[in-house]
PDB file of C-alpha atoms in Angstrom:
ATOM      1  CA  UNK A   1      -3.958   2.530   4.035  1.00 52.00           C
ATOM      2  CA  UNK A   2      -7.629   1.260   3.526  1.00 57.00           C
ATOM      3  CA  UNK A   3      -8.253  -2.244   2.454  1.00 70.00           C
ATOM      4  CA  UNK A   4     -10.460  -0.685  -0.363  1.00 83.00           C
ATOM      5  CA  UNK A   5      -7.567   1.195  -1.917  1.00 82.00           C
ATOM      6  CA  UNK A   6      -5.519  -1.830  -2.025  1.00 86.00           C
ATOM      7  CA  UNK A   7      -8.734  -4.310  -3.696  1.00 91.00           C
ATOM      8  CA  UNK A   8      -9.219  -1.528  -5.885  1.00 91.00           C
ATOM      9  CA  UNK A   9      -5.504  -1.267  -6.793  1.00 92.00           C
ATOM     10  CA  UNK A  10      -5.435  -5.106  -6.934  1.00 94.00           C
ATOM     11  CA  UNK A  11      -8.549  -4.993  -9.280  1.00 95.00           C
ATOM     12  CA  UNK A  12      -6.801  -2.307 -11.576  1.00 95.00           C
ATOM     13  CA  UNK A  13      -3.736  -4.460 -12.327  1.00 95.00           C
ATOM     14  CA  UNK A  14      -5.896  -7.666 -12.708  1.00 96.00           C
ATOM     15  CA  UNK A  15      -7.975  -5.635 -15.459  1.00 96.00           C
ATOM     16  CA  UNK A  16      -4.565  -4.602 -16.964  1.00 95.00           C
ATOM     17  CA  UNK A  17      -2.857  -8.029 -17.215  1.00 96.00           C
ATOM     18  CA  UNK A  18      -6.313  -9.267 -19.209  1.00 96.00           C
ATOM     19  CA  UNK A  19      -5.876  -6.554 -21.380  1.00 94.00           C
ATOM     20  CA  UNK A  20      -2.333  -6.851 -22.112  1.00 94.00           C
ATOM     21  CA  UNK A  21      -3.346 -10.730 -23.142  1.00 95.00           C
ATOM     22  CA  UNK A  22      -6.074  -9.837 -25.215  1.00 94.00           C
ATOM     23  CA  UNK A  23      -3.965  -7.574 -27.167  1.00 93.00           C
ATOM     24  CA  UNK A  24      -1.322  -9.809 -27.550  1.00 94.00           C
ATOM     25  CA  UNK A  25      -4.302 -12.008 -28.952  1.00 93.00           C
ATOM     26  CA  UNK A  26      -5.497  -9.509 -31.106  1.00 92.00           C
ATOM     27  CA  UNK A  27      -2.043  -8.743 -32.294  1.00 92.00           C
ATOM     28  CA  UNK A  28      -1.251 -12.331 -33.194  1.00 93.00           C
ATOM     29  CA  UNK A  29      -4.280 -12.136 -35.218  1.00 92.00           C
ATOM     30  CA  UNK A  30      -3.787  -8.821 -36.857  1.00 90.00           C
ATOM     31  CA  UNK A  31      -7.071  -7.136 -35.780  1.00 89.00           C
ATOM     32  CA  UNK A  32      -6.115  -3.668 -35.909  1.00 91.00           C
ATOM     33  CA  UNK A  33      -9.364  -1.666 -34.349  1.00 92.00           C
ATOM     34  CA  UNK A  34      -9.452  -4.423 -31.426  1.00 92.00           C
ATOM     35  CA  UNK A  35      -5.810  -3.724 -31.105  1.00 92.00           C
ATOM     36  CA  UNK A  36      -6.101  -0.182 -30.972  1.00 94.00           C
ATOM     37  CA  UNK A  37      -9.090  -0.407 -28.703  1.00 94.00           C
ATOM     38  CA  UNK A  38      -7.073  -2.792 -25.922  1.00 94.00           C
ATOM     39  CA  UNK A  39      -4.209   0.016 -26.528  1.00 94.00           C
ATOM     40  CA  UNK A  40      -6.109   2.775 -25.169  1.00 95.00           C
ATOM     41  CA  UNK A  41      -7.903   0.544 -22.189  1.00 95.00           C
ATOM     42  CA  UNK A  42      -4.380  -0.071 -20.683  1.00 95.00           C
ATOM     43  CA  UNK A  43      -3.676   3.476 -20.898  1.00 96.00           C
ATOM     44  CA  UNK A  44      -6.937   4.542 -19.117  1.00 96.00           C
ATOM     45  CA  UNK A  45      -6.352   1.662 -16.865  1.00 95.00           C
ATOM     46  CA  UNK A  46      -1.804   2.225 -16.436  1.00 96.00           C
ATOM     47  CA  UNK A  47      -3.399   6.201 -15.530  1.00 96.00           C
ATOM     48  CA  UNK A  48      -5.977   5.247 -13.366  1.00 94.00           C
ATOM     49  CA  UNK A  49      -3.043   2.719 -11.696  1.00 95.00           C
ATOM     50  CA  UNK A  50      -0.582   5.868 -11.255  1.00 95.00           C
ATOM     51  CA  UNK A  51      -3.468   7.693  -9.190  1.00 94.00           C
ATOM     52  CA  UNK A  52      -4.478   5.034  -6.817  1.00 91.00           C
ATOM     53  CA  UNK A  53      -0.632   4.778  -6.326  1.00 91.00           C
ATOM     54  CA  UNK A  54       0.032   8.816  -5.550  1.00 91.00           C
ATOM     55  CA  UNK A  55      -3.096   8.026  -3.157  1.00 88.00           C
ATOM     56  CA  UNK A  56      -1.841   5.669  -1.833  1.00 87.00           C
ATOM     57  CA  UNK A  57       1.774   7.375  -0.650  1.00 88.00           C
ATOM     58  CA  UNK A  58      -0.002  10.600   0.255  1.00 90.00           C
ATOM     59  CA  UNK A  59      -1.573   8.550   2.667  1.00 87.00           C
ATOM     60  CA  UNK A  60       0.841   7.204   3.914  1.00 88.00           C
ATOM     61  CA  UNK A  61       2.820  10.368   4.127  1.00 87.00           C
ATOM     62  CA  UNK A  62       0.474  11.643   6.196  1.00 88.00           C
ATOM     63  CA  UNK A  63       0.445   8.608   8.844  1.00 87.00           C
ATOM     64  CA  UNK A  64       4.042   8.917   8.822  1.00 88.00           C
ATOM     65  CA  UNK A  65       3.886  12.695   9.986  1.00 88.00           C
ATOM     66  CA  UNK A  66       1.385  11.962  12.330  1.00 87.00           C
ATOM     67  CA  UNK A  67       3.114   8.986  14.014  1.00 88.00           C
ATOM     68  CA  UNK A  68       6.532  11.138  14.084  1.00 88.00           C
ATOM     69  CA  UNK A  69       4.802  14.034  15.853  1.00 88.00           C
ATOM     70  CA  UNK A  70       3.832  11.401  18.534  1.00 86.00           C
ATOM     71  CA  UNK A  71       6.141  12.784  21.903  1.00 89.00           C
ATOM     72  CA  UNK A  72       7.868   9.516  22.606  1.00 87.00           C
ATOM     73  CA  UNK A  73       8.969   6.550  21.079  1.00 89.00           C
ATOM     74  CA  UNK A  74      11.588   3.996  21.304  1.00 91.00           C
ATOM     75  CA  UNK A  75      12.438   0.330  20.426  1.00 92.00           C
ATOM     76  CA  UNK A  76      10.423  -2.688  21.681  1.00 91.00           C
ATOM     77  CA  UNK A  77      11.529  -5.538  23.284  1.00 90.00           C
ATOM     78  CA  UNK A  78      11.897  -9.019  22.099  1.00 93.00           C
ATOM     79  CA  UNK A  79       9.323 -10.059  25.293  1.00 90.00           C
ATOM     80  CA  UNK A  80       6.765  -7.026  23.742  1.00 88.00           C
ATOM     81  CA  UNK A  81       6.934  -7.858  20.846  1.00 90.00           C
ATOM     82  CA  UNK A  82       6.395 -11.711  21.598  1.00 92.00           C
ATOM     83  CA  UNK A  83       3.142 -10.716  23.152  1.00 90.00           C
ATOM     84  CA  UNK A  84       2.086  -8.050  21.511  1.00 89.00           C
ATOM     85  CA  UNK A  85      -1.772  -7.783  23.035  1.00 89.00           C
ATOM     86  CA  UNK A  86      -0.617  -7.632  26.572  1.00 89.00           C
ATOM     87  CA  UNK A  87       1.480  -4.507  25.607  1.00 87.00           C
ATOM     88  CA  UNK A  88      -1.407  -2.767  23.355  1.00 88.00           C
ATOM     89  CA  UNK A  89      -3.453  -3.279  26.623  1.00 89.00           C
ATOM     90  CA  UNK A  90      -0.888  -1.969  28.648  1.00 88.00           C
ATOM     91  CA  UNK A  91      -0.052   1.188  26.916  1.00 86.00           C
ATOM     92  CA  UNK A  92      -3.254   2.980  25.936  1.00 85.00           C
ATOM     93  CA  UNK A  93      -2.913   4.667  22.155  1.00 87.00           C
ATOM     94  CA  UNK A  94       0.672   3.273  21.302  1.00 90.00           C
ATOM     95  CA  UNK A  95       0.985   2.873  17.719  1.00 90.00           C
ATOM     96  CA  UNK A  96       3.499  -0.132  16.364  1.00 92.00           C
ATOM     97  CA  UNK A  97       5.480   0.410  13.228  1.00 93.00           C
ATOM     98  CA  UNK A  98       7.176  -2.457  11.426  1.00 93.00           C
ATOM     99  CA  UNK A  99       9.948  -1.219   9.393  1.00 93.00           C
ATOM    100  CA  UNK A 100       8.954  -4.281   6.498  1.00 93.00           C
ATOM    101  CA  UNK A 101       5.281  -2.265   6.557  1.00 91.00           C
ATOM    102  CA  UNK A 102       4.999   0.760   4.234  1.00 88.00           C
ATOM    103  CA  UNK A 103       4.569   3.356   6.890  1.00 90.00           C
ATOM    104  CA  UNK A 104       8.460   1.467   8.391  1.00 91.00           C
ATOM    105  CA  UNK A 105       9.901   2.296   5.373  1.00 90.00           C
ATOM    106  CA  UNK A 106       8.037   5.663   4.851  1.00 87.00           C
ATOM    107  CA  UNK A 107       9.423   7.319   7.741  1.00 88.00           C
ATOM    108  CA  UNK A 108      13.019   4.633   7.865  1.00 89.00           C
ATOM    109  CA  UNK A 109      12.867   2.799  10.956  1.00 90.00           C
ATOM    110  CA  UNK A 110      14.881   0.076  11.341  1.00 93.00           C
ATOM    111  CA  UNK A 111      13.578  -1.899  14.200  1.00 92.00           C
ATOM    112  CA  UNK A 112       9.892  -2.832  15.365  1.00 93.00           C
ATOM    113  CA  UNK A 113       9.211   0.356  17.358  1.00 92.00           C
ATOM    114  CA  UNK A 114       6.279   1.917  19.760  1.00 91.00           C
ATOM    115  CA  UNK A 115       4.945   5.525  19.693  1.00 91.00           C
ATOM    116  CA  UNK A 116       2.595   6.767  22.416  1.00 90.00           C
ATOM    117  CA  UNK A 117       1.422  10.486  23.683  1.00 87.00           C
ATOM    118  CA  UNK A 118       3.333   9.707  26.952  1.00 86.00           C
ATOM    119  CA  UNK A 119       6.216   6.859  27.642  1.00 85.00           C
ATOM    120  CA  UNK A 120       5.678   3.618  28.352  1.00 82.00           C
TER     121      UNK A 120
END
């Protein structure tokens, strides 16, 4: 998932909790067309939201198929996961999944785990 997806995301529900206050605002002071207006700006903006999500998981669909076509995988160590550059360096296009990470719970690991094109 890009950084840009997420600032954009981020940016979306920032632009949505304004909204939400100024119509609670406008409400409060009984200005109906401003009311209306903020009414259809946080449905523009709760649609636009529900996109960038569905991005968002189609993306990371698609890492999680790619990482689980990988031929080998298994569990790291405590000692590689302690130093985690070493290991990178050692193993040449190993990929490391947290399970707390979206792609972890995407594809349901339970443990910090390595896939690589050949074992390690």
């Amino acid at each position: 998932m890009s950084e840009n997806v997420k600032e954009e995301l981020q940016k979306l529900n920032n632009r949505l909790d304004r909204c939400k206050y100024r119509l609670d605002a406008a409400a409060k002071r009984d200005d109906q067309s401003i009311v209306k207006q903020f009414k259809v700006e946080i449905e523009t903006i709760n649609k636009k939201i529900a996109k960038m999500k569905g991005r968002q998981q189609h993306t990371v669909g698609n890492q999680g198929s790619e990482v689980l076509r990988m031929p080998f995988k298994r569990v790291l160590t405590k000692a590689e996961q302690a130093d985690m550059g070493k290991f990178k360096k050692s193993v040449r296009g190993v990929i490391v999944v947290h399970p707390m990470t979206a792609l972890g719970r995407e594809i349901g690991i339970k443990e910090m785990t390595g896939y690589a094109p050949q074992a390690f």
